[in-house]
PDB file of C-alpha atoms in Angstrom:
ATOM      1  CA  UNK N   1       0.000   0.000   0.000  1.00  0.00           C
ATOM      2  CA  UNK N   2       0.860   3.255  -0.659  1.00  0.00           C
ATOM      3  CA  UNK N   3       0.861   7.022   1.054  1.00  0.00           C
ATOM      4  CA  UNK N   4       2.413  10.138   0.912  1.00  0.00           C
ATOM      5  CA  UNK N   5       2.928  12.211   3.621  1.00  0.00           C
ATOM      6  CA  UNK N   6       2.070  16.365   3.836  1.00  0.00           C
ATOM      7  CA  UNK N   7       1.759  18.952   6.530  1.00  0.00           C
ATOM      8  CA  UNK N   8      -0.341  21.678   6.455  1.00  0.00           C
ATOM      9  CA  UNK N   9       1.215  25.748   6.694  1.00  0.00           C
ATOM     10  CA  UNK N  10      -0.655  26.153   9.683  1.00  0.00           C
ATOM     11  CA  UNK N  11       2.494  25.121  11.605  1.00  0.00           C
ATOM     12  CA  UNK N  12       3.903  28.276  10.150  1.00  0.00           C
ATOM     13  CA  UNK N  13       1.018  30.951   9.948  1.00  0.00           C
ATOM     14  CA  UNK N  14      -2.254  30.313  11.635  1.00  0.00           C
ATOM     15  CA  UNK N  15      -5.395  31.888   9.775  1.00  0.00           C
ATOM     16  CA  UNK N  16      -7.344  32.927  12.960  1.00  0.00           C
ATOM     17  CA  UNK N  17      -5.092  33.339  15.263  1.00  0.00           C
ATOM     18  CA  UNK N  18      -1.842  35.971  13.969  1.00  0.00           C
ATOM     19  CA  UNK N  19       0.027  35.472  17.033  1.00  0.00           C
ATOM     20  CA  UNK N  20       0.124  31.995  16.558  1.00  0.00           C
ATOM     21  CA  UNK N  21       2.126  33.137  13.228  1.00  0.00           C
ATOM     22  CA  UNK N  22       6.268  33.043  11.970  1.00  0.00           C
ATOM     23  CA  UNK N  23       7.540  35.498  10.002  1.00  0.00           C
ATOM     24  CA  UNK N  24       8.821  33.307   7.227  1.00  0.00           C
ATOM     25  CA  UNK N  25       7.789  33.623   3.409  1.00  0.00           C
ATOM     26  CA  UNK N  26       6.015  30.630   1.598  1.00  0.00           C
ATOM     27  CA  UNK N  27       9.288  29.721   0.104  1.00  0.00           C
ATOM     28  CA  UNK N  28      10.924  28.918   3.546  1.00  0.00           C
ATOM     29  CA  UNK N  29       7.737  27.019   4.672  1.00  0.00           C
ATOM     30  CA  UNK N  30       8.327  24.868   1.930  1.00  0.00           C
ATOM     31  CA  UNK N  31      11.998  24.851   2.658  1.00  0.00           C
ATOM     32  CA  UNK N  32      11.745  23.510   6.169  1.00  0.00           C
ATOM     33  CA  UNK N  33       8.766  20.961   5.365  1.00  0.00           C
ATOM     34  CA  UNK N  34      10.400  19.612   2.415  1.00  0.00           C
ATOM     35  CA  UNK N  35      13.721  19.279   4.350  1.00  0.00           C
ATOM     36  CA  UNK N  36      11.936  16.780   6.869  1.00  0.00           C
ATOM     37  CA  UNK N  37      10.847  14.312   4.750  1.00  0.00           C
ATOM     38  CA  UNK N  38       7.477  16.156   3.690  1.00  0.00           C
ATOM     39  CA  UNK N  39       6.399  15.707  -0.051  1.00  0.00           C
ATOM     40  CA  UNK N  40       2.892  18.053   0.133  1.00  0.00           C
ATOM     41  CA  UNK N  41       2.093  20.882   1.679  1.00  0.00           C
ATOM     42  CA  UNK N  42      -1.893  21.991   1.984  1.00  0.00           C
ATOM     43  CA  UNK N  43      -2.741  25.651   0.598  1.00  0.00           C
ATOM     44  CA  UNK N  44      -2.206  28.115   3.259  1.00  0.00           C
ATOM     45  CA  UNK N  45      -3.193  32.155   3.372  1.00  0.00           C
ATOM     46  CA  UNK N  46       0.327  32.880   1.698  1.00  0.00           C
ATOM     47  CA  UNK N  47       0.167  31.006  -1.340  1.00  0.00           C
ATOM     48  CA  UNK N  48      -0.540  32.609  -4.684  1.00  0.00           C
ATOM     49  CA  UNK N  49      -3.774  32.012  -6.451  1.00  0.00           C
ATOM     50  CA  UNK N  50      -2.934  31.952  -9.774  1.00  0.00           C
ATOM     51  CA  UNK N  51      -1.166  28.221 -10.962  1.00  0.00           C
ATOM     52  CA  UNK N  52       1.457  30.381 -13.104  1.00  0.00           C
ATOM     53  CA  UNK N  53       2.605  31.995 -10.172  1.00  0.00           C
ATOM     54  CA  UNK N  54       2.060  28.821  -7.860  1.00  0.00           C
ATOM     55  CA  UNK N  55       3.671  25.782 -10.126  1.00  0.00           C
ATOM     56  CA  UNK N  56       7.142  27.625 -10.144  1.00  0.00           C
ATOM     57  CA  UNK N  57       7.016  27.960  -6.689  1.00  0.00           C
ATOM     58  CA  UNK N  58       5.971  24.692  -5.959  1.00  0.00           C
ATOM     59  CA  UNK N  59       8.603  23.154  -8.751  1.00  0.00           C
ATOM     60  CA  UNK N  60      11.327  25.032  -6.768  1.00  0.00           C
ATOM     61  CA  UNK N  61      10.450  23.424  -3.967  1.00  0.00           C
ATOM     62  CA  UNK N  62       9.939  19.699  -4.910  1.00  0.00           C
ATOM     63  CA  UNK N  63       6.659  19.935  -3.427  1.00  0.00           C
ATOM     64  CA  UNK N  64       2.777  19.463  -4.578  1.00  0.00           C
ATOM     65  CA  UNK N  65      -0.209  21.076  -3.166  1.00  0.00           C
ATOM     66  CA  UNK N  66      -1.867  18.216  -1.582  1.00  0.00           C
ATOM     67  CA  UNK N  67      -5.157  19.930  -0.214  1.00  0.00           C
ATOM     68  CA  UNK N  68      -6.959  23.315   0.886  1.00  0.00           C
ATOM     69  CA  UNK N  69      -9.375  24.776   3.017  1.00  0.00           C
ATOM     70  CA  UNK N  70     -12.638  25.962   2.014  1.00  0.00           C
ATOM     71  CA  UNK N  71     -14.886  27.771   4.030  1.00  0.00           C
ATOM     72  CA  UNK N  72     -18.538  26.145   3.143  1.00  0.00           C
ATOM     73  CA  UNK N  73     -21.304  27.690   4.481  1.00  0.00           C
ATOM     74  CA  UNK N  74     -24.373  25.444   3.075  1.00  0.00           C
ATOM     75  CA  UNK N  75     -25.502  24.681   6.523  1.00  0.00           C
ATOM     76  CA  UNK N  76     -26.976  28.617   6.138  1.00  0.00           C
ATOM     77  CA  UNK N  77     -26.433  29.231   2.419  1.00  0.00           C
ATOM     78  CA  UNK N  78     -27.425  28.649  -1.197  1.00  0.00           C
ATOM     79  CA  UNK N  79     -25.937  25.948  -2.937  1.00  0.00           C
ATOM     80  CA  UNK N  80     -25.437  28.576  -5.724  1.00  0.00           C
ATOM     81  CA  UNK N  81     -23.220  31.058  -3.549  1.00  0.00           C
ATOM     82  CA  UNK N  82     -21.181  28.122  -2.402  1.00  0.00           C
ATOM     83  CA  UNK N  83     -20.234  27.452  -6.222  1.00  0.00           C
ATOM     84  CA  UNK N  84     -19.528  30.779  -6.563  1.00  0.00           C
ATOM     85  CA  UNK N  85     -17.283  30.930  -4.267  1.00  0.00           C
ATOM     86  CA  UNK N  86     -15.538  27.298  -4.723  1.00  0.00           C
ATOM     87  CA  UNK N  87     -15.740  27.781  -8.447  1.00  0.00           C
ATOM     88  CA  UNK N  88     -11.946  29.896  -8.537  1.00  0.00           C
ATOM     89  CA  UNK N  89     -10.527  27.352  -6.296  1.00  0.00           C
ATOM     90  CA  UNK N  90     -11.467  23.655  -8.266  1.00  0.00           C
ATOM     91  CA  UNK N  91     -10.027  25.795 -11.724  1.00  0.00           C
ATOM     92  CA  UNK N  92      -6.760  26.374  -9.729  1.00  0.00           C
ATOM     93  CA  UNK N  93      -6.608  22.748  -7.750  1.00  0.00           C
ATOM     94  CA  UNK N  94      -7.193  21.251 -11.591  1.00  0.00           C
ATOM     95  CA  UNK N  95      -4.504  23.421 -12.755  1.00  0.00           C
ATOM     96  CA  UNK N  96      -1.695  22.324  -9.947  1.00  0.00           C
ATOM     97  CA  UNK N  97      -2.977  18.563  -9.899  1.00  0.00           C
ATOM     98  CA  UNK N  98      -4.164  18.923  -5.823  1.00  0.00           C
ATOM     99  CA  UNK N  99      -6.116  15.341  -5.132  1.00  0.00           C
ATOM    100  CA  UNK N 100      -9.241  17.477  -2.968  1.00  0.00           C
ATOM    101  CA  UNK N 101     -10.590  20.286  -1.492  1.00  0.00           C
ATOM    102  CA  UNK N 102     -11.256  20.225   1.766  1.00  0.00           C
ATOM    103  CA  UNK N 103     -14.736  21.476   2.905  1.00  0.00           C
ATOM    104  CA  UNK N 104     -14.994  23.077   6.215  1.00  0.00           C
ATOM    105  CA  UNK N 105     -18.254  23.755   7.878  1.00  0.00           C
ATOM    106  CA  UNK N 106     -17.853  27.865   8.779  1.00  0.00           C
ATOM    107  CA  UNK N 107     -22.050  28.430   8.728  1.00  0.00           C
ATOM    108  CA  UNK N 108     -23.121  29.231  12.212  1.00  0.00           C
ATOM    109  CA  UNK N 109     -19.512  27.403  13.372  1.00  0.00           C
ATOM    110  CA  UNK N 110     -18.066  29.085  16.721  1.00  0.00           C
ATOM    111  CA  UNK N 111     -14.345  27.665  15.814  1.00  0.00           C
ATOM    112  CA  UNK N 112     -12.955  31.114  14.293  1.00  0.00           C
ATOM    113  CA  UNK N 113     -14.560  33.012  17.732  1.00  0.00           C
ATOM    114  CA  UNK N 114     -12.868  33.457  20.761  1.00  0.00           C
ATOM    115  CA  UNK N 115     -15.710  34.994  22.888  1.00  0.00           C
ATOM    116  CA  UNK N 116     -17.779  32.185  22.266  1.00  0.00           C
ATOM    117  CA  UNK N 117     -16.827  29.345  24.744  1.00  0.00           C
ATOM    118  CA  UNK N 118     -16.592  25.200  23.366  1.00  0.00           C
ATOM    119  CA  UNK N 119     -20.102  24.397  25.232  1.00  0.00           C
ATOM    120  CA  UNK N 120     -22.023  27.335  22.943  1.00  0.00           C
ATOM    121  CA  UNK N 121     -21.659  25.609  19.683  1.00  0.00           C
ATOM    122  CA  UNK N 122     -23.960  24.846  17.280  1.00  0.00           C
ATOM    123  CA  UNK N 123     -26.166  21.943  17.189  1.00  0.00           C
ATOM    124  CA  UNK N 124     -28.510  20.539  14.095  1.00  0.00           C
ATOM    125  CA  UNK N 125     -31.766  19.110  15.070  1.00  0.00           C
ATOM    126  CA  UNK N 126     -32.569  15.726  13.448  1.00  0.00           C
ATOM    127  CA  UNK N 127     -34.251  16.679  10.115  1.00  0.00           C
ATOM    128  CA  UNK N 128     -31.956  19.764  10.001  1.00  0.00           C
ATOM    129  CA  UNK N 129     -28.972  17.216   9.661  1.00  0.00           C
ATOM    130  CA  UNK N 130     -30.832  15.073   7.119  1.00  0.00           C
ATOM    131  CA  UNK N 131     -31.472  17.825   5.053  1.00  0.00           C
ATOM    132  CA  UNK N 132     -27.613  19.424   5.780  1.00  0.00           C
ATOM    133  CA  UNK N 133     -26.439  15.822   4.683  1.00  0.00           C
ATOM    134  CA  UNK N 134     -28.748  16.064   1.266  1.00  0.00           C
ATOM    135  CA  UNK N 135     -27.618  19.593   0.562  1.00  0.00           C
ATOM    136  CA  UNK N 136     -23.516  18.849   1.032  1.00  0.00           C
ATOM    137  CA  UNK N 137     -23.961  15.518  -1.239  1.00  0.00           C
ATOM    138  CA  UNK N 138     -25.367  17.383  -3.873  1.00  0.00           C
ATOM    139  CA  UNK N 139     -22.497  19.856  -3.555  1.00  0.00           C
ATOM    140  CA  UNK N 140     -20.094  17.347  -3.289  1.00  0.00           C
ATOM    141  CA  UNK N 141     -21.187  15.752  -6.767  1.00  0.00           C
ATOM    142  CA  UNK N 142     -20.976  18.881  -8.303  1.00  0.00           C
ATOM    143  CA  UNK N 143     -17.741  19.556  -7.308  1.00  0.00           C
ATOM    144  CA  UNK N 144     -16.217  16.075  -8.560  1.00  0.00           C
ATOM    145  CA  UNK N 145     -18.460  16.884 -12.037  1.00  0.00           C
ATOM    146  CA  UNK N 146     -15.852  20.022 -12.253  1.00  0.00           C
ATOM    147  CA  UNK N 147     -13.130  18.089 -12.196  1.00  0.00           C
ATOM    148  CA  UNK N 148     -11.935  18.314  -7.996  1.00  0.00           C
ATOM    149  CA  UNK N 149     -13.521  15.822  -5.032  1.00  0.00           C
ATOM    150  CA  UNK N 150     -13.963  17.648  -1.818  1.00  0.00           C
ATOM    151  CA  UNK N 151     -13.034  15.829   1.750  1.00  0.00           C
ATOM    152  CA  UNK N 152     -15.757  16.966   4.252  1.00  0.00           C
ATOM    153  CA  UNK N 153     -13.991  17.706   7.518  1.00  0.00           C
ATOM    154  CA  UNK N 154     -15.697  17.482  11.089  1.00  0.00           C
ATOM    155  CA  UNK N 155     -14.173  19.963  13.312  1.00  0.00           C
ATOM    156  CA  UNK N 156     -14.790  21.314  16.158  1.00  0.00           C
ATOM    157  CA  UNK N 157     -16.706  24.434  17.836  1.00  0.00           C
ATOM    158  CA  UNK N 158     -18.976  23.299  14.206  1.00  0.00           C
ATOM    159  CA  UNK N 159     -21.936  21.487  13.508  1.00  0.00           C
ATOM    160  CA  UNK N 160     -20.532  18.411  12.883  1.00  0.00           C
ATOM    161  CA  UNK N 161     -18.360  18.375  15.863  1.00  0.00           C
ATOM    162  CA  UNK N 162     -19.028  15.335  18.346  1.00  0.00           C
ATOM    163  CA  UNK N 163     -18.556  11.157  16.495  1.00  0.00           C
ATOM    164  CA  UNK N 164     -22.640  11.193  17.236  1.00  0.00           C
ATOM    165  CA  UNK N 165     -23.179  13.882  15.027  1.00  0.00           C
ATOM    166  CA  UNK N 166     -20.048  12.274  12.536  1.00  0.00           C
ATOM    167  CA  UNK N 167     -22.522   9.170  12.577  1.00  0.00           C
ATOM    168  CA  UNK N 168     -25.588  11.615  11.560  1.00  0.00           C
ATOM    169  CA  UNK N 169     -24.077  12.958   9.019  1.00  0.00           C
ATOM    170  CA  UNK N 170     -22.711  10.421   7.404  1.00  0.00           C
ATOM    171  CA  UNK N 171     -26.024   8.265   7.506  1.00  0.00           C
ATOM    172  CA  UNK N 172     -27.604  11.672   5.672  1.00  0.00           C
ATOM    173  CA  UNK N 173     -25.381  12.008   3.057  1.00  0.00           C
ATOM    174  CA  UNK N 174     -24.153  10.038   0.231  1.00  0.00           C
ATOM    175  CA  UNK N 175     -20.656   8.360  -1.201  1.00  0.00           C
ATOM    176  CA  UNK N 176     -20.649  12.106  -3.564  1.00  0.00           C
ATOM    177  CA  UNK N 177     -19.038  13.895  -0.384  1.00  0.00           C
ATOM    178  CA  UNK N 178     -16.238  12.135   0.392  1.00  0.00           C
ATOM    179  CA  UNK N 179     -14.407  12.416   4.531  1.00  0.00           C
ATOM    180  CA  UNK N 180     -11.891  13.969   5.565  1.00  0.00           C
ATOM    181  CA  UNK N 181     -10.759  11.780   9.124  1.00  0.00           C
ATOM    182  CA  UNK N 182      -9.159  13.965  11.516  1.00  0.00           C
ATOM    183  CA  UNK N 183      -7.681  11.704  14.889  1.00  0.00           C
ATOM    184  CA  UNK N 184      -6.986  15.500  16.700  1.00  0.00           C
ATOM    185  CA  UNK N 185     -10.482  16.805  16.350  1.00  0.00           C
ATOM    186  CA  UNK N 186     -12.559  13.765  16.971  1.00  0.00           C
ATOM    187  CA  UNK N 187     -10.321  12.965  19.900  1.00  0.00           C
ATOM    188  CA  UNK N 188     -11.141  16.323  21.492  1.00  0.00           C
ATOM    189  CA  UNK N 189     -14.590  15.952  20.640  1.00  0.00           C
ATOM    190  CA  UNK N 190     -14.466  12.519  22.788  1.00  0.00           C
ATOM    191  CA  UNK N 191     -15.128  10.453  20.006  1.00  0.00           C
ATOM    192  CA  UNK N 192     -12.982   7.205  19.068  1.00  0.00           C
ATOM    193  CA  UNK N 193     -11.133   7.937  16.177  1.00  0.00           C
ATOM    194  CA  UNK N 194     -10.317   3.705  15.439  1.00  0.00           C
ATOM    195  CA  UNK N 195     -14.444   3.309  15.899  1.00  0.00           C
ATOM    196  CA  UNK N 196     -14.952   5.978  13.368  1.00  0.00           C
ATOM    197  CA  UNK N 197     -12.501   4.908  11.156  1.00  0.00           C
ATOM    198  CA  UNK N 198     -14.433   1.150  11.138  1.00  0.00           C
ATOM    199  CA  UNK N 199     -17.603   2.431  10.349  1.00  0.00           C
ATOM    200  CA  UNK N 200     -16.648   5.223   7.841  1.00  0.00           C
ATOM    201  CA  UNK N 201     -13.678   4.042   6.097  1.00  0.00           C
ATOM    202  CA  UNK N 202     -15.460   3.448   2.524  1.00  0.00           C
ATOM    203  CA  UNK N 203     -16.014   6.843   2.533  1.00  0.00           C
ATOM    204  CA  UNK N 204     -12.267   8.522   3.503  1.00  0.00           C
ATOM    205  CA  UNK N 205     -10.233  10.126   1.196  1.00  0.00           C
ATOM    206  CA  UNK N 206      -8.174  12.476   2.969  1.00  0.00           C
ATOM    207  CA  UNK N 207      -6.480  12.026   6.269  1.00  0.00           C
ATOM    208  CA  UNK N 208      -5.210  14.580   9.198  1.00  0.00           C
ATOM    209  CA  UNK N 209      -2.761  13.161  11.356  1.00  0.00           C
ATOM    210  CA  UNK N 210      -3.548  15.677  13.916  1.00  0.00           C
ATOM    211  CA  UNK N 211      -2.244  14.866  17.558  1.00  0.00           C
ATOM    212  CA  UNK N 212      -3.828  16.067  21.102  1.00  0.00           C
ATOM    213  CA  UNK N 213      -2.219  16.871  24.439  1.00  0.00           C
ATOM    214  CA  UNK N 214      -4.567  15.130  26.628  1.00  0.00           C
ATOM    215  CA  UNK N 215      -3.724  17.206  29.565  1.00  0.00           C
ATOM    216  CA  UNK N 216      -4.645  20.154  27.941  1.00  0.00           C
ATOM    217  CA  UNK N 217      -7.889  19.304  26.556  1.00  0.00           C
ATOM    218  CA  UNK N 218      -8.987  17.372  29.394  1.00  0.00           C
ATOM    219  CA  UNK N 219      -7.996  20.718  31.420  1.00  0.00           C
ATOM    220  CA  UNK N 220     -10.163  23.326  29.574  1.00  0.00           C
ATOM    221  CA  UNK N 221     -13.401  24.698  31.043  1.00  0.00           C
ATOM    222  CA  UNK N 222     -16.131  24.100  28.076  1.00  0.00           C
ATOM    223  CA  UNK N 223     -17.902  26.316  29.511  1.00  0.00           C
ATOM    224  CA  UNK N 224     -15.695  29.253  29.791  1.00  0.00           C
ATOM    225  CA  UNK N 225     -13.144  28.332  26.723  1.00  0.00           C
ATOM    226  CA  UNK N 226     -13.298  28.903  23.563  1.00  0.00           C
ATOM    227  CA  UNK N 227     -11.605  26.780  20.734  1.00  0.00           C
ATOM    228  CA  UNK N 228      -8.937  29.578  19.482  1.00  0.00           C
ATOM    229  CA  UNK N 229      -8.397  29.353  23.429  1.00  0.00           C
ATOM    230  CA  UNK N 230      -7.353  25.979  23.403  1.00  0.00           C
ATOM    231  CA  UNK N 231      -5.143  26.145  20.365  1.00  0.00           C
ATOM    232  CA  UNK N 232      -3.349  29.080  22.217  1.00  0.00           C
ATOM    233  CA  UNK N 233      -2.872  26.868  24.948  1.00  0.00           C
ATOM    234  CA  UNK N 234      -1.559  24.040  22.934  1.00  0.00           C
ATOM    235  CA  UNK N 235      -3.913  20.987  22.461  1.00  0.00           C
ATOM    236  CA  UNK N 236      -3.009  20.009  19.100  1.00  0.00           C
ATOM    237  CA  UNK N 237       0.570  19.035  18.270  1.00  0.00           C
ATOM    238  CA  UNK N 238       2.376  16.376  15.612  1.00  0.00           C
ATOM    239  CA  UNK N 239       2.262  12.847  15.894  1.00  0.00           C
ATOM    240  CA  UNK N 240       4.845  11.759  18.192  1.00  0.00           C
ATOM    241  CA  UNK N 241       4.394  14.699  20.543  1.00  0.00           C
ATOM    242  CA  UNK N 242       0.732  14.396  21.716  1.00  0.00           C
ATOM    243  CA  UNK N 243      -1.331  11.620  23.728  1.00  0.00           C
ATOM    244  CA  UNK N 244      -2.277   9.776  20.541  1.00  0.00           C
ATOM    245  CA  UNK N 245      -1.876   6.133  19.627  1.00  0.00           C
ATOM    246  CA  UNK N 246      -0.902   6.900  15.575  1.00  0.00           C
ATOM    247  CA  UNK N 247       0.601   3.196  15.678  1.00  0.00           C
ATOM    248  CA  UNK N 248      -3.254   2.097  16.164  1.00  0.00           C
ATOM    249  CA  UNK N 249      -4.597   4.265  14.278  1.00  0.00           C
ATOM    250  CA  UNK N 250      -2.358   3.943  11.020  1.00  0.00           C
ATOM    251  CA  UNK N 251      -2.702   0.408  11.319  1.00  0.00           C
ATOM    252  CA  UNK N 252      -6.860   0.644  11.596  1.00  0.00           C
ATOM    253  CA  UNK N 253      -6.475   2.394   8.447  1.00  0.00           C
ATOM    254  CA  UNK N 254      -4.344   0.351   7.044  1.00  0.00           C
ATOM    255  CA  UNK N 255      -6.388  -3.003   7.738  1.00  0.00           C
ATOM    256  CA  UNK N 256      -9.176  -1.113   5.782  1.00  0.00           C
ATOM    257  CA  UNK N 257      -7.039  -0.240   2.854  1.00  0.00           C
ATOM    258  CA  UNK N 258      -6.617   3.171   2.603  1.00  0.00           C
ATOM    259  CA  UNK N 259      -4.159   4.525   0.916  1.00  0.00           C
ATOM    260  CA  UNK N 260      -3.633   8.205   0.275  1.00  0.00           C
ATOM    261  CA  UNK N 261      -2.760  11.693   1.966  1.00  0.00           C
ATOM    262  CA  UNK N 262      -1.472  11.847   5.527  1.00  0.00           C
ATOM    263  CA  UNK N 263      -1.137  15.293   6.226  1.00  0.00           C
ATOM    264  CA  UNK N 264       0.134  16.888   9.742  1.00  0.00           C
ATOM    265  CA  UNK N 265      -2.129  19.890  10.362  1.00  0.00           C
ATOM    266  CA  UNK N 266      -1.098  21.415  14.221  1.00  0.00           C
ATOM    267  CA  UNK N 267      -1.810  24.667  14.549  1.00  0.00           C
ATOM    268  CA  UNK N 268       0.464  25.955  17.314  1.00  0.00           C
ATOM    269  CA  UNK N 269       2.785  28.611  18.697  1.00  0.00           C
ATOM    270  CA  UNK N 270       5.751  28.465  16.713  1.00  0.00           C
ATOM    271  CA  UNK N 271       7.455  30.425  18.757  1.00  0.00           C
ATOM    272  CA  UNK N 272       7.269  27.828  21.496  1.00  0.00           C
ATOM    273  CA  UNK N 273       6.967  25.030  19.189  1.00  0.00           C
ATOM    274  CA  UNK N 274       9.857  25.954  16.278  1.00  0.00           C
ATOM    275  CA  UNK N 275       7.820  24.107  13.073  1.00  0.00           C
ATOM    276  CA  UNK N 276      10.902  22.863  11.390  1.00  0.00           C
ATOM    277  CA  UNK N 277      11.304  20.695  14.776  1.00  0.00           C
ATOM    278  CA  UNK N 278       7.851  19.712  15.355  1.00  0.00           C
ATOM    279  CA  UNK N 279       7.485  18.496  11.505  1.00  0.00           C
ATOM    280  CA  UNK N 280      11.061  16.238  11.905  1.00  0.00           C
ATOM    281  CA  UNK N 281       9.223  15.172  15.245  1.00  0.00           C
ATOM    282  CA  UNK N 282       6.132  14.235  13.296  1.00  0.00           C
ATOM    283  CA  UNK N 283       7.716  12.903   9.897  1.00  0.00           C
ATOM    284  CA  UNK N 284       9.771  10.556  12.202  1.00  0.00           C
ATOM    285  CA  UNK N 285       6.786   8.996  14.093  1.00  0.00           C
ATOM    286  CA  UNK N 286       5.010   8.661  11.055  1.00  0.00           C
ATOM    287  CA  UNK N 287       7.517   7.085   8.817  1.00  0.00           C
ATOM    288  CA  UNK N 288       8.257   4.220  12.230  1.00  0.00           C
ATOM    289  CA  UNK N 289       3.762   3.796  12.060  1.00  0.00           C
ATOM    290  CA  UNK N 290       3.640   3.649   8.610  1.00  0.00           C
ATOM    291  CA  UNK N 291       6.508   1.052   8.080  1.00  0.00           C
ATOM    292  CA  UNK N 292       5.090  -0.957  10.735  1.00  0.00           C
ATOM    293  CA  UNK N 293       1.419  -0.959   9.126  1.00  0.00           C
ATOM    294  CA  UNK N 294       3.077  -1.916   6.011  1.00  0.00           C
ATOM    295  CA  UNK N 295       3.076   1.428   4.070  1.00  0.00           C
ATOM    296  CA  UNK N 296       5.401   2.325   1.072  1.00  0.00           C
ATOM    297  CA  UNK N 297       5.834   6.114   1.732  1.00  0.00           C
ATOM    298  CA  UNK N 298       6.365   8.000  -1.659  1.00  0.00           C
ATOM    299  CA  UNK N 299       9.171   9.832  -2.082  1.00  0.00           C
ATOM    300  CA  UNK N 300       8.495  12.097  -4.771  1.00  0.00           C
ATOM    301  CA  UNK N 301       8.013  15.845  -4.364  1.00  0.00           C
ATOM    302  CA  UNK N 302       6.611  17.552  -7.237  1.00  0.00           C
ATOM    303  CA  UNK N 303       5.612  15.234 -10.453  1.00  0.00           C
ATOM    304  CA  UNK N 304       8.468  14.832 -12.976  1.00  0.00           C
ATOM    305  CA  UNK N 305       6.299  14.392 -16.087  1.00  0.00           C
TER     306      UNK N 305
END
């Protein structure tokens, strides 16, 4: 089986948080993730929109865009706004050869507000989530009919935050929106990433090898505490570094057949946590799990043809 491994910039510059942010150009992100065994890097705030601009850059780097962010907000809006807004993105993705878009919840979502504590976000009643799950499928298919796949991602301080409401959403929508597992989020959430992982794994595409410190998030006062609080504080870090079993968890998706993207997404300090350092930590605990599940890690940066 194959994978390839990728980080995401957030390491580097966080997109809600500026103080969580280095003072490095795109060109030294790619530098420094490259350098520890990285082969992708996810689309971050500082990388160009346009492919002319972005290929050379990537090229120079020996690196491929392996993912990106996109702010959905069908839980509120129009299907037609959202494919306004996506539209730009799946032309530049095609162009640069990205395997997915990844669509993040941000309708009614509490995760970008620090005011708001954890225990104030949003909740879907039943037929609300049925019809969510209808409404993301069909924007899903569209998506793939353009030419780029999105990777829904459950995250937290969103509406599809908790491995219950996973489990909802998955039942309501259909194999045209593809997931996006994240060990770091549902672990926070108290879910069991291996038990999500057995009952969703037709449906993965995408992976974030996201890592928790337990004492952290076990620490934080839902009801006072907002997400952006507990990234300032530190509860996410690389594999390696945090309270999760990766060895397990690899190996559960392993057993299951994936193969694919593992991409490190921690958004921390990186002041406290140098990212050059945290992604050696994390490429070296993911190369020993992946051997050991029986994983051929691609070596390639940036295709030669």
């Amino acid at each position: 089986m194959k994978a390839k491994l990728g980080m995401s910039p957030i390491a580097w510059w966080n997109d809600d948080l500026v103080e969580l942010s280095d003072d490095v150009s795109l060109e030294e992100c790619l530098r420094q993730s490259r350098s520890a065994g990285f082969t992708g890097m996810e689309k971050g705030r500082r990388f160009p929109d346009d492919p002319e601009v972005m290929l050379p850059i990537l090229r120079a780097a020996d690196v491929t865009l392996c993912g990106g962010w996109f702010s959905g907000t069908l839980v509120e809006e129009e299907l037609a706004a959202n494919k306004d807004r996506i539209l730009p993105m799946i032309e530049l993705f095609k162009a640069v050869s990205a395997p997915c878009i990844v669509y993040g919840e941000v309708g009614r979502s509490v995760q970008g507000k620090r005011e708001i504590p954890l225990a104030q976000k949003p909740r879907l009643t039943d037929d609300e989530m049925k019809a969510y799950g209808r409404k993301v499928t069909e924007f899903g298919e569209w998506c793939a009919e353009q030419g780029t796949p999105l990777s829904y991602h459950h995250h937290m301080a969103a509406v599809v935050e908790t491995e219950a409401e996973l489990d909802a959403f998955m039942a309501a929508s259909g194999a045209g929106i593809p997931l996006l597992l994240d060990a770091g989020h549902l672990a926070f959430a108290g879910g069991d990433p291996l038990r999500a992982i057995d009952k969703h794994h037709e449906r993965i595409n995408h992976v974030h090898v996201k890592d928790i410190r337990r004492s952290v998030v076990d620490g934080l006062d839902r009801s006072k505490q907002s997400f952006l609080d507990a990234v300032a504080l530190g509860a996410f870090t690389v594999p390696g570094d945090g309270s999760l079993d990766f060895g397990a968890i690899v190996q559960r998706l392993a057993d299951h057949g994936y193969e694919g993207w593992f991409v490190v997404e921690a958004e921390q300090d990186p002041k406290a946590n140098p990212p050059l350092k945290m992604a050696q930590v994390g490429h070296k605990e993911l190369m020993r799990v992946m051997t050991a599940a029986g994983y051929t890690v691609e070596t390639q940066g940036f295709p030669n043809a």
